[in-house]
């Protein structure tokens, strides 16, 4: 009891002198809480001091500003979250924050509203909360938070943090809020954190997506324990945001995130879990209940989860509401619209440009629902006007103001970039329409044209792919990377002469410093082989082999070319080199057997054909080779 009174006395004393005061609701799990600030101070030509997005943050955030001193009769609104809040694939101008900024003067003309877009590209809840800590120092009235889509993007470990009891977690959080704890924490020297690997609990000052280090989502594997801790951490940070808002005497409005369900499959589905295809079949059959369940399972069971799992949305949906905490169920509201417009409530490309980013119209609708929620909560002035009561000319003015700010070229480039990302991720069904958008908006675009053609190829629509490639070659004959892609398709179609014509140009046009140059040169050699031009193939492959002497694909093709020009000795050495690493490669045994046959070395040929038969008993080339060996042996008797 004496100890408790002593601590209380210390806390009251620190309160009286203003020590240890902070809105910092530090996340004890993460090492980046004191990250590089989002805001920097500057003074304009009139001597007025502003806070604006720091220059080194403009890669991830919109360029925004607000006055350091909040003017009288002003409501300061900070919109936080990931790339949806940012406005991707565009920017703030067409985001729900941008729309809010335009609606509010018409809705509540007697109040000045400052809407600051603090959405960070690829920001997960723990980074959003850190940004919120910083913004809490600048007299916020309302935080609007759209989060949940990026929780699995970065590697991090949790050690045994979540092994603590709820009582321990509560005590840790409570102590962190006391002035006594913060004063002691500020006085204790901090040890330099040890160097750590990529799975360290301490994250980089900015987002370091796992996908940046891999070709597609290959880095992701099923890890239920880690995923469960990610879920716990998400819930922890949502509660933490509520605490930060309350400490700043601000309101907070959470948005339940929504995703594209029916027009974007899992980024890495488990081979045995074909939920998405089951959902497509059910949707086409009109069985929407089964389709909805299957599409939801496809998202929830995605090994590379780049969309918010259903339980994240449900957790936000079920947050206890109060005078200063509200929830807008964007997903459910959008489903209602979809039901009215299309007769089903399964969300797809009608509302999303890719897997998660809403269309401009969906952002517009979200902004209107946010205003209705703010009015219902009593967070706007009593005299504010309902959106439904706005005169048509006011609505037209808002729409024109937003759409007039759209830079058509920037919009086209945004569509191209989105197509590139989705193509890279293997989401060709999503990339293709975005590439078409870019071509339309930019009135023709080389990179988008060839991305579209390549997407159609991977989607199995080969005839359409050839048409788009041909259109690209005619319109952009100097876009060498596109020529290389078309040449690759023609190789697959065994149109070797046409492939050679394209790949010769691509090889000359793509500089040797570009890895595509050597890929193009290798493909040209394969086209020469297919056309039985062994001399040209051999010449190209010698260059490729000199560039990449350990590339066994090149070694194998060089062996074929060597055999084709009659250099059997070189071919044998090259094939045997492959067998040193891959002794069970059937094709190499067969090719080597035929080289020995050409030298009339039937015993050595027989050895390789027999090995091929042991490895592949039904292989027709192996059987045919043994037949030829048998015939030659009989004729020699």
Coordinates of N, CA, C and O in Angstrom, one line a residue, residues 238-381:
X238 N -4.8 -1.9 -33.7 CA -6.1 -1.2 -33.8 C -6.5 -0.6 -32.5 O -7.0 0.5 -32.4
X239 N -6.4 -1.4 -31.4 CA -6.7 -0.9 -30.1 C -5.8 0.2 -29.7 O -6.2 1.2 -29.0
X240 N -4.5 0.1 -30.1 CA -3.5 1.1 -29.8 C -3.9 2.4 -30.5 O -3.7 3.5 -29.9
X241 N -4.4 2.4 -31.7 CA -4.8 3.6 -32.4 C -6.0 4.3 -31.6 O -6.0 5.5 -31.5
X242 N -6.9 3.5 -31.1 CA -8.0 4.1 -30.3 C -7.4 4.8 -29.1 O -7.8 5.9 -28.8
X243 N -6.4 4.2 -28.4 CA -5.8 4.8 -27.3 C -5.1 6.1 -27.7 O -5.1 7.1 -26.9
X244 N -4.4 6.1 -28.8 CA -3.7 7.3 -29.3 C -4.7 8.4 -29.5 O -4.5 9.6 -29.1
X245 N -5.8 8.1 -30.2 CA -6.8 9.1 -30.5 C -7.4 9.7 -29.2 O -7.5 10.9 -29.0
X246 N -7.7 8.8 -28.2 CA -8.3 9.3 -27.0 C -7.3 10.1 -26.2 O -7.7 11.1 -25.6
X247 N -6.0 9.8 -26.2 CA -5.0 10.6 -25.6 C -4.9 12.0 -26.2 O -4.5 13.0 -25.5
X248 N -5.2 12.1 -27.5 CA -5.2 13.4 -28.1 C -6.5 14.1 -28.1 O -6.7 15.1 -28.8
X249 N -7.5 13.6 -27.4 CA -8.8 14.1 -27.3 C -9.5 14.2 -28.7 O -10.1 15.2 -29.1
X250 N -9.2 13.2 -29.5 CA -9.7 13.2 -30.9 C -10.7 12.0 -31.1 O -10.7 11.1 -30.3
X251 N -11.5 12.2 -32.1 CA -12.4 11.1 -32.5 C -11.6 10.1 -33.5 O -10.6 10.5 -34.1
X252 N -12.1 8.9 -33.6 CA -11.5 8.0 -34.6 C -12.6 7.2 -35.3 O -13.6 6.8 -34.7
X253 N -12.5 7.1 -36.6 CA -13.5 6.4 -37.4 C -12.7 5.4 -38.3 O -11.9 5.7 -39.1
X254 N -13.0 4.1 -38.0 CA -12.4 3.0 -38.7 C -13.3 2.7 -39.9 O -14.5 2.7 -39.9
X255 N -12.6 2.3 -41.0 CA -13.3 1.8 -42.2 C -13.0 0.3 -42.4 O -11.9 -0.1 -42.4
X256 N -14.1 -0.5 -42.5 CA -13.9 -1.9 -42.8 C -13.4 -2.1 -44.2 O -14.1 -1.6 -45.1
X257 N -12.2 -2.6 -44.4 CA -11.7 -2.7 -45.8 C -12.4 -3.7 -46.7 O -13.0 -4.6 -46.2
X258 N -12.4 -3.4 -48.0 CA -13.1 -4.2 -48.9 C -12.1 -4.6 -50.0 O -11.1 -3.9 -50.2
X259 N -12.3 -5.8 -50.7 CA -11.4 -6.3 -51.7 C -12.1 -6.8 -52.9 O -13.3 -7.2 -52.8
X260 N -11.4 -6.9 -53.9 CA -11.8 -7.6 -55.2 C -11.8 -9.1 -55.0 O -10.8 -9.7 -54.8
X261 N -13.0 -9.7 -55.0 CA -13.2 -11.1 -54.7 C -13.2 -11.9 -56.0 O -12.5 -12.9 -56.1
X262 N -14.1 -11.5 -57.0 CA -14.3 -12.4 -58.1 C -13.4 -12.2 -59.3 O -13.4 -13.1 -60.2
X263 N -12.7 -11.1 -59.4 CA -11.9 -10.9 -60.5 C -10.4 -10.8 -60.3 O -9.6 -10.3 -61.1
X264 N -10.0 -11.4 -59.1 CA -8.6 -11.5 -58.8 C -8.4 -12.7 -57.9 O -8.8 -12.7 -56.8
X265 N -7.6 -13.7 -58.5 CA -7.4 -14.9 -57.7 C -6.3 -14.7 -56.7 O -5.7 -13.7 -56.5
X266 N -6.1 -15.8 -55.9 CA -5.0 -15.7 -54.9 C -3.7 -15.5 -55.5 O -3.4 -15.9 -56.6
X267 N -2.8 -14.8 -54.8 CA -1.5 -14.6 -55.4 C -0.6 -15.8 -55.3 O 0.3 -16.0 -56.0
X268 N -0.9 -16.7 -54.3 CA -0.2 -17.9 -54.2 C -1.1 -19.0 -53.6 O -1.1 -19.2 -52.4
X269 N -2.0 -19.6 -54.4 CA -2.9 -20.6 -53.8 C -2.2 -21.9 -53.5 O -1.2 -22.2 -54.1
X270 N -2.7 -22.6 -52.5 CA -2.1 -23.9 -52.3 C -2.6 -24.8 -53.4 O -3.8 -24.7 -53.8
X271 N -1.8 -25.7 -53.9 CA -2.2 -26.5 -55.1 C -3.5 -27.3 -54.8 O -4.3 -27.5 -55.7
X272 N -3.7 -27.7 -53.6 CA -4.8 -28.6 -53.3 C -6.1 -27.8 -53.0 O -7.1 -28.4 -52.7
X273 N -6.0 -26.4 -52.9 CA -7.1 -25.6 -52.5 C -7.5 -24.7 -53.7 O -7.0 -23.6 -53.9
X274 N -8.4 -25.2 -54.5 CA -8.8 -24.5 -55.7 C -10.1 -23.7 -55.4 O -11.1 -23.8 -56.2
X275 N -10.1 -22.9 -54.4 CA -11.3 -22.2 -54.0 C -11.8 -21.2 -55.1 O -13.0 -21.0 -55.4
X276 N -10.8 -20.5 -55.7 CA -11.1 -19.4 -56.6 C -11.8 -20.0 -57.8 O -12.8 -19.4 -58.3
X277 N -11.3 -21.1 -58.4 CA -11.9 -21.7 -59.6 C -13.3 -22.2 -59.2 O -14.3 -22.1 -60.0
X278 N -13.4 -22.8 -58.0 CA -14.8 -23.2 -57.6 C -15.7 -22.0 -57.5 O -16.9 -22.1 -57.9
X279 N -15.2 -20.9 -57.0 CA -16.0 -19.7 -56.9 C -16.4 -19.2 -58.3 O -17.6 -18.8 -58.5
X280 N -15.5 -19.2 -59.3 CA -15.8 -18.8 -60.6 C -16.9 -19.6 -61.2 O -17.9 -19.1 -61.9
X281 N -16.8 -20.9 -61.1 CA -17.8 -21.8 -61.6 C -19.2 -21.6 -61.0 O -20.2 -21.6 -61.7
X282 N -19.2 -21.4 -59.7 CA -20.5 -21.2 -59.0 C -21.0 -19.9 -59.4 O -22.3 -19.7 -59.6
X283 N -20.2 -18.8 -59.6 CA -20.7 -17.5 -60.0 C -21.3 -17.6 -61.4 O -22.4 -17.0 -61.6
X284 N -20.6 -18.3 -62.3 CA -21.2 -18.4 -63.7 C -22.5 -19.2 -63.7 O -23.3 -18.9 -64.6
X285 N -22.6 -20.1 -62.7 CA -23.8 -20.9 -62.7 C -24.9 -20.1 -61.9 O -26.1 -20.6 -61.8
X286 N -24.6 -18.9 -61.4 CA -25.6 -18.2 -60.7 C -25.8 -18.6 -59.2 O -26.7 -18.1 -58.5
X287 N -24.9 -19.4 -58.7 CA -25.0 -19.9 -57.3 C -24.1 -18.9 -56.5 O -23.0 -19.2 -56.1
X288 N -24.7 -17.8 -56.2 CA -23.9 -16.7 -55.6 C -23.5 -17.0 -54.1 O -22.4 -16.5 -53.7
X289 N -24.3 -17.7 -53.4 CA -23.9 -18.1 -52.0 C -22.7 -18.9 -52.0 O -21.8 -18.7 -51.2
X290 N -22.6 -20.0 -52.8 CA -21.5 -20.8 -52.9 C -20.3 -20.0 -53.4 O -19.1 -20.2 -52.9
X291 N -20.5 -19.2 -54.4 CA -19.4 -18.4 -55.0 C -18.8 -17.5 -54.0 O -17.6 -17.4 -53.8
X292 N -19.7 -16.8 -53.2 CA -19.2 -15.8 -52.2 C -18.3 -16.6 -51.2 O -17.2 -16.1 -50.8
X293 N -18.8 -17.7 -50.7 CA -18.0 -18.5 -49.7 C -16.7 -18.9 -50.3 O -15.6 -18.9 -49.6
X294 N -16.7 -19.4 -51.5 CA -15.4 -19.9 -52.2 C -14.4 -18.8 -52.4 O -13.2 -18.9 -52.1
X295 N -14.9 -17.6 -52.9 CA -14.0 -16.5 -53.1 C -13.5 -16.0 -51.8 O -12.3 -15.6 -51.7
X296 N -14.3 -16.0 -50.7 CA -13.8 -15.5 -49.4 C -12.7 -16.5 -48.9 O -11.7 -16.1 -48.4
X297 N -12.9 -17.8 -49.1 CA -11.9 -18.8 -48.7 C -10.6 -18.6 -49.5 O -9.5 -18.8 -49.0
X298 N -10.7 -18.3 -50.8 CA -9.6 -18.1 -51.6 C -8.7 -16.9 -51.1 O -7.5 -17.0 -51.1
X299 N -9.3 -15.9 -50.6 CA -8.6 -14.8 -50.0 C -8.0 -15.2 -48.7 O -6.8 -14.9 -48.4
X300 N -8.8 -15.8 -47.8 CA -8.4 -16.2 -46.5 C -7.3 -17.2 -46.5 O -6.4 -17.2 -45.6
X301 N -7.2 -18.1 -47.5 CA -6.2 -19.1 -47.5 C -5.1 -18.8 -48.5 O -4.2 -19.7 -48.7
X302 N -5.0 -17.6 -49.0 CA -3.9 -17.2 -49.9 C -2.6 -17.3 -49.1 O -2.5 -16.7 -48.0
X303 N -1.6 -18.0 -49.7 CA -0.3 -18.2 -49.0 C 0.4 -16.8 -49.0 O 1.2 -16.5 -48.2
X304 N 0.1 -16.0 -50.1 CA 0.7 -14.7 -50.2 C -0.4 -13.7 -50.0 O -1.0 -13.2 -51.0
X305 N -0.8 -13.4 -48.8 CA -2.1 -12.7 -48.6 C -1.9 -11.2 -48.7 O -1.5 -10.5 -47.8
X306 N -2.2 -10.6 -49.9 CA -2.1 -9.2 -50.1 C -3.5 -8.5 -50.0 O -3.6 -7.4 -50.4
X307 N -4.5 -9.2 -49.5 CA -5.8 -8.7 -49.2 C -6.1 -9.0 -47.8 O -5.7 -10.0 -47.2
X308 N -6.9 -8.1 -47.1 CA -7.3 -8.3 -45.7 C -8.1 -9.6 -45.5 O -9.1 -9.8 -46.2
X309 N -7.6 -10.5 -44.7 CA -8.5 -11.7 -44.4 C -9.8 -11.3 -43.8 O -9.9 -10.2 -43.2
X310 N -10.8 -12.1 -43.9 CA -12.1 -11.8 -43.4 C -12.2 -11.5 -42.0 O -13.0 -10.7 -41.5
X311 N -11.3 -12.1 -41.2 CA -11.4 -11.9 -39.7 C -10.8 -10.5 -39.4 O -11.2 -10.0 -38.3
X312 N -10.0 -9.9 -40.2 CA -9.6 -8.5 -40.0 C -10.8 -7.6 -40.1 O -11.0 -6.7 -39.3
X313 N -11.5 -7.8 -41.2 CA -12.7 -7.0 -41.4 C -13.7 -7.2 -40.3 O -14.3 -6.2 -39.8
X314 N -13.9 -8.4 -39.9 CA -14.8 -8.7 -38.8 C -14.4 -8.1 -37.5 O -15.3 -7.6 -36.7
X315 N -13.1 -8.1 -37.2 CA -12.6 -7.5 -36.0 C -12.9 -6.0 -35.9 O -13.4 -5.5 -34.9
X316 N -12.7 -5.3 -37.1 CA -13.0 -3.9 -37.1 C -14.5 -3.6 -37.0 O -15.0 -2.7 -36.3
X317 N -15.2 -4.5 -37.7 CA -16.7 -4.4 -37.8 C -17.3 -4.5 -36.4 O -18.3 -3.8 -36.0
X318 N -16.7 -5.3 -35.5 CA -17.2 -5.5 -34.2 C -16.6 -4.7 -33.1 O -16.8 -4.9 -31.9
X319 N -15.8 -3.6 -33.4 CA -15.2 -2.8 -32.4 C -16.4 -2.1 -31.7 O -17.3 -1.6 -32.3
X320 N -16.3 -2.0 -30.4 CA -17.3 -1.3 -29.6 C -17.3 0.2 -29.9 O -16.3 0.9 -29.9
X321 N -18.5 0.7 -30.3 CA -18.6 2.1 -30.7 C -18.9 2.9 -29.5 O -19.5 2.4 -28.5
X322 N -18.5 4.2 -29.5 CA -18.8 5.1 -28.4 C -18.9 6.5 -29.0 O -19.0 6.7 -30.2
X323 N -18.9 7.5 -28.1 CA -19.0 8.9 -28.6 C -17.8 9.3 -29.5 O -17.9 10.2 -30.3
X324 N -16.7 8.6 -29.2 CA -15.5 9.1 -30.0 C -14.9 7.9 -30.8 O -13.8 8.1 -31.4
X325 N -15.6 6.8 -31.0 CA -15.1 5.7 -31.8 C -16.3 5.2 -32.6 O -17.3 4.8 -32.1
X326 N -16.1 5.2 -34.0 CA -17.2 4.8 -34.9 C -16.5 3.9 -35.9 O -15.3 3.9 -36.2
X327 N -17.4 3.1 -36.6 CA -17.0 2.2 -37.6 C -17.9 2.3 -38.8 O -19.1 2.3 -38.7
X328 N -17.3 2.5 -40.0 CA -18.0 2.5 -41.3 C -17.8 1.2 -42.0 O -16.6 0.9 -42.3
X329 N -18.8 0.4 -42.2 CA -18.6 -0.9 -42.9 C -18.7 -0.7 -44.4 O -19.7 -0.9 -45.0
X330 N -17.5 -0.3 -44.9 CA -17.4 -0.1 -46.4 C -17.7 -1.3 -47.2 O -18.4 -1.3 -48.2
X331 N -17.2 -2.5 -46.7 CA -17.4 -3.7 -47.4 C -18.9 -4.0 -47.6 O -19.4 -4.3 -48.6
X332 N -19.7 -3.9 -46.4 CA -21.1 -4.3 -46.5 C -21.9 -3.2 -47.3 O -22.8 -3.6 -48.1
X333 N -21.5 -2.0 -47.2 CA -22.2 -0.9 -47.9 C -22.0 -1.1 -49.4 O -22.9 -1.0 -50.3
X334 N -20.7 -1.5 -49.8 CA -20.4 -1.7 -51.2 C -21.2 -3.0 -51.7 O -21.6 -3.0 -52.9
X335 N -21.3 -4.0 -50.9 CA -22.1 -5.2 -51.3 C -23.5 -4.8 -51.6 O -24.1 -5.3 -52.5
X336 N -24.1 -3.9 -50.7 CA -25.5 -3.5 -51.0 C -25.6 -2.8 -52.3 O -26.6 -3.0 -53.1
X337 N -24.7 -2.0 -52.7 CA -24.7 -1.3 -54.0 C -24.6 -2.3 -55.1 O -25.3 -2.2 -56.1
X338 N -23.7 -3.3 -54.9 CA -23.5 -4.3 -55.9 C -24.8 -5.1 -56.1 O -25.1 -5.4 -57.3
X339 N -25.4 -5.4 -55.0 CA -26.7 -6.2 -55.1 C -27.7 -5.4 -55.9 O -28.4 -6.0 -56.8
X340 N -27.8 -4.1 -55.7 CA -28.8 -3.3 -56.4 C -28.4 -3.1 -57.8 O -29.3 -3.1 -58.7
X341 N -27.2 -3.1 -58.1 CA -26.7 -2.8 -59.5 C -26.7 -4.1 -60.4 O -26.9 -4.0 -61.6
X342 N -26.3 -5.2 -59.8 CA -26.0 -6.4 -60.6 C -26.7 -7.7 -60.1 O -26.6 -8.7 -60.7
X343 N -27.5 -7.6 -59.0 CA -28.3 -8.7 -58.6 C -27.5 -9.7 -57.8 O -28.0 -10.8 -57.5
X344 N -26.3 -9.4 -57.4 CA -25.5 -10.2 -56.5 C -24.6 -9.3 -55.7 O -24.5 -8.1 -56.0
X345 N -24.0 -9.8 -54.6 CA -23.2 -8.9 -53.7 C -21.8 -9.3 -53.7 O -21.1 -9.1 -52.7
X346 N -21.3 -9.9 -54.8 CA -19.9 -10.3 -54.8 C -19.0 -9.3 -55.5 O -19.3 -8.9 -56.7
X347 N -18.1 -8.7 -54.8 CA -17.3 -7.6 -55.3 C -16.3 -7.9 -56.3 O -15.6 -8.9 -56.1
X348 N -16.1 -7.1 -57.3 CA -15.2 -7.4 -58.4 C -14.7 -6.1 -59.1 O -14.7 -5.0 -58.5
X349 N -14.4 -6.3 -60.4 CA -13.7 -5.2 -61.1 C -14.7 -4.0 -61.3 O -14.2 -2.9 -61.7
X350 N -15.9 -4.1 -61.0 CA -16.8 -3.0 -61.1 C -16.5 -1.9 -60.1 O -16.8 -0.7 -60.4
X351 N -15.8 -2.3 -59.0 CA -15.5 -1.3 -58.0 C -14.0 -1.3 -57.7 O -13.5 -0.4 -56.9
X352 N -13.2 -2.1 -58.3 CA -11.7 -2.2 -58.0 C -10.9 -2.2 -59.2 O -11.3 -2.9 -60.2
X353 N -9.8 -1.5 -59.2 CA -8.9 -1.5 -60.3 C -7.9 -2.7 -60.3 O -7.3 -3.0 -61.3
X354 N -7.7 -3.3 -59.2 CA -6.9 -4.4 -59.0 C -7.4 -5.3 -57.9 O -8.6 -5.4 -57.7
X355 N -6.5 -5.8 -57.0 CA -7.0 -6.7 -55.9 C -7.6 -5.9 -54.8 O -8.5 -6.4 -54.1
X356 N -7.2 -4.6 -54.6 CA -7.7 -3.9 -53.4 C -8.0 -2.4 -53.7 O -8.8 -1.8 -52.9
X357 N -7.5 -1.8 -54.7 CA -7.6 -0.4 -54.9 C -8.9 0.0 -55.6 O -9.2 -0.4 -56.7
X358 N -9.8 0.8 -54.9 CA -11.1 1.1 -55.5 C -11.0 2.0 -56.7 O -10.0 2.7 -56.9
X359 N -12.0 2.0 -57.5 CA -12.1 2.9 -58.6 C -12.3 4.3 -58.1 O -12.6 4.5 -56.9
X360 N -12.2 5.3 -58.9 CA -12.4 6.7 -58.5 C -13.9 6.9 -58.0 O -14.1 7.5 -57.0
X361 N -14.8 6.2 -58.7 CA -16.2 6.3 -58.3 C -16.4 5.6 -56.9 O -17.2 6.1 -56.1
X362 N -15.7 4.5 -56.7 CA -15.9 3.9 -55.4 C -15.3 4.7 -54.3 O -15.8 4.8 -53.2
X363 N -14.2 5.4 -54.5 CA -13.6 6.4 -53.6 C -14.7 7.5 -53.3 O -14.9 8.0 -52.2
X364 N -15.3 8.0 -54.4 CA -16.3 9.0 -54.2 C -17.5 8.5 -53.3 O -17.9 9.3 -52.4
X365 N -17.9 7.3 -53.6 CA -19.0 6.8 -52.7 C -18.6 6.6 -51.3 O -19.3 6.9 -50.4
X366 N -17.3 6.1 -51.1 CA -16.8 6.0 -49.7 C -16.8 7.3 -49.0 O -17.2 7.4 -47.8
X367 N -16.4 8.4 -49.7 CA -16.4 9.7 -49.0 C -17.7 10.1 -48.6 O -17.9 10.7 -47.5
X368 N -18.8 9.8 -49.4 CA -20.1 10.2 -49.0 C -20.6 9.4 -47.8 O -21.3 10.0 -46.9
X369 N -20.3 8.1 -47.8 CA -20.6 7.3 -46.6 C -19.9 7.8 -45.4 O -20.5 7.8 -44.3
X370 N -18.7 8.3 -45.5 CA -17.9 8.8 -44.4 C -18.6 10.0 -43.8 O -18.7 10.2 -42.6
X371 N -19.0 10.9 -44.7 CA -19.7 12.1 -44.2 C -21.0 11.8 -43.5 O -21.3 12.3 -42.5
X372 N -21.8 10.8 -44.1 CA -23.0 10.4 -43.4 C -22.7 9.8 -42.0 O -23.5 10.1 -41.1
X373 N -21.7 9.1 -41.9 CA -21.3 8.5 -40.6 C -20.9 9.6 -39.6 O -21.2 9.6 -38.4
X374 N -20.1 10.6 -40.1 CA -19.7 11.7 -39.3 C -21.0 12.5 -38.8 O -21.0 12.9 -37.6
X375 N -21.9 12.7 -39.7 CA -23.1 13.4 -39.3 C -23.9 12.6 -38.3 O -24.4 13.1 -37.3
X376 N -24.0 11.3 -38.5 CA -24.8 10.4 -37.6 C -24.1 10.4 -36.2 O -24.8 10.3 -35.2
X377 N -22.8 10.5 -36.2 CA -22.1 10.5 -34.9 C -22.1 11.9 -34.2 O -21.7 12.0 -33.0
X378 N -22.6 12.9 -34.9 CA -22.7 14.2 -34.3 C -21.3 14.9 -34.4 O -21.1 15.9 -33.6
X379 N -20.5 14.5 -35.3 CA -19.1 15.1 -35.4 C -19.0 16.3 -36.4 O -18.0 16.9 -36.5
X380 N -20.1 16.6 -37.0 CA -20.2 17.8 -37.8 C -21.2 18.8 -37.2 O -22.0 18.4 -36.3
X381 N -21.1 20.0 -37.6 CA -22.0 21.1 -37.0 C -23.4 20.7 -37.1 O -23.8 20.1 -38.1

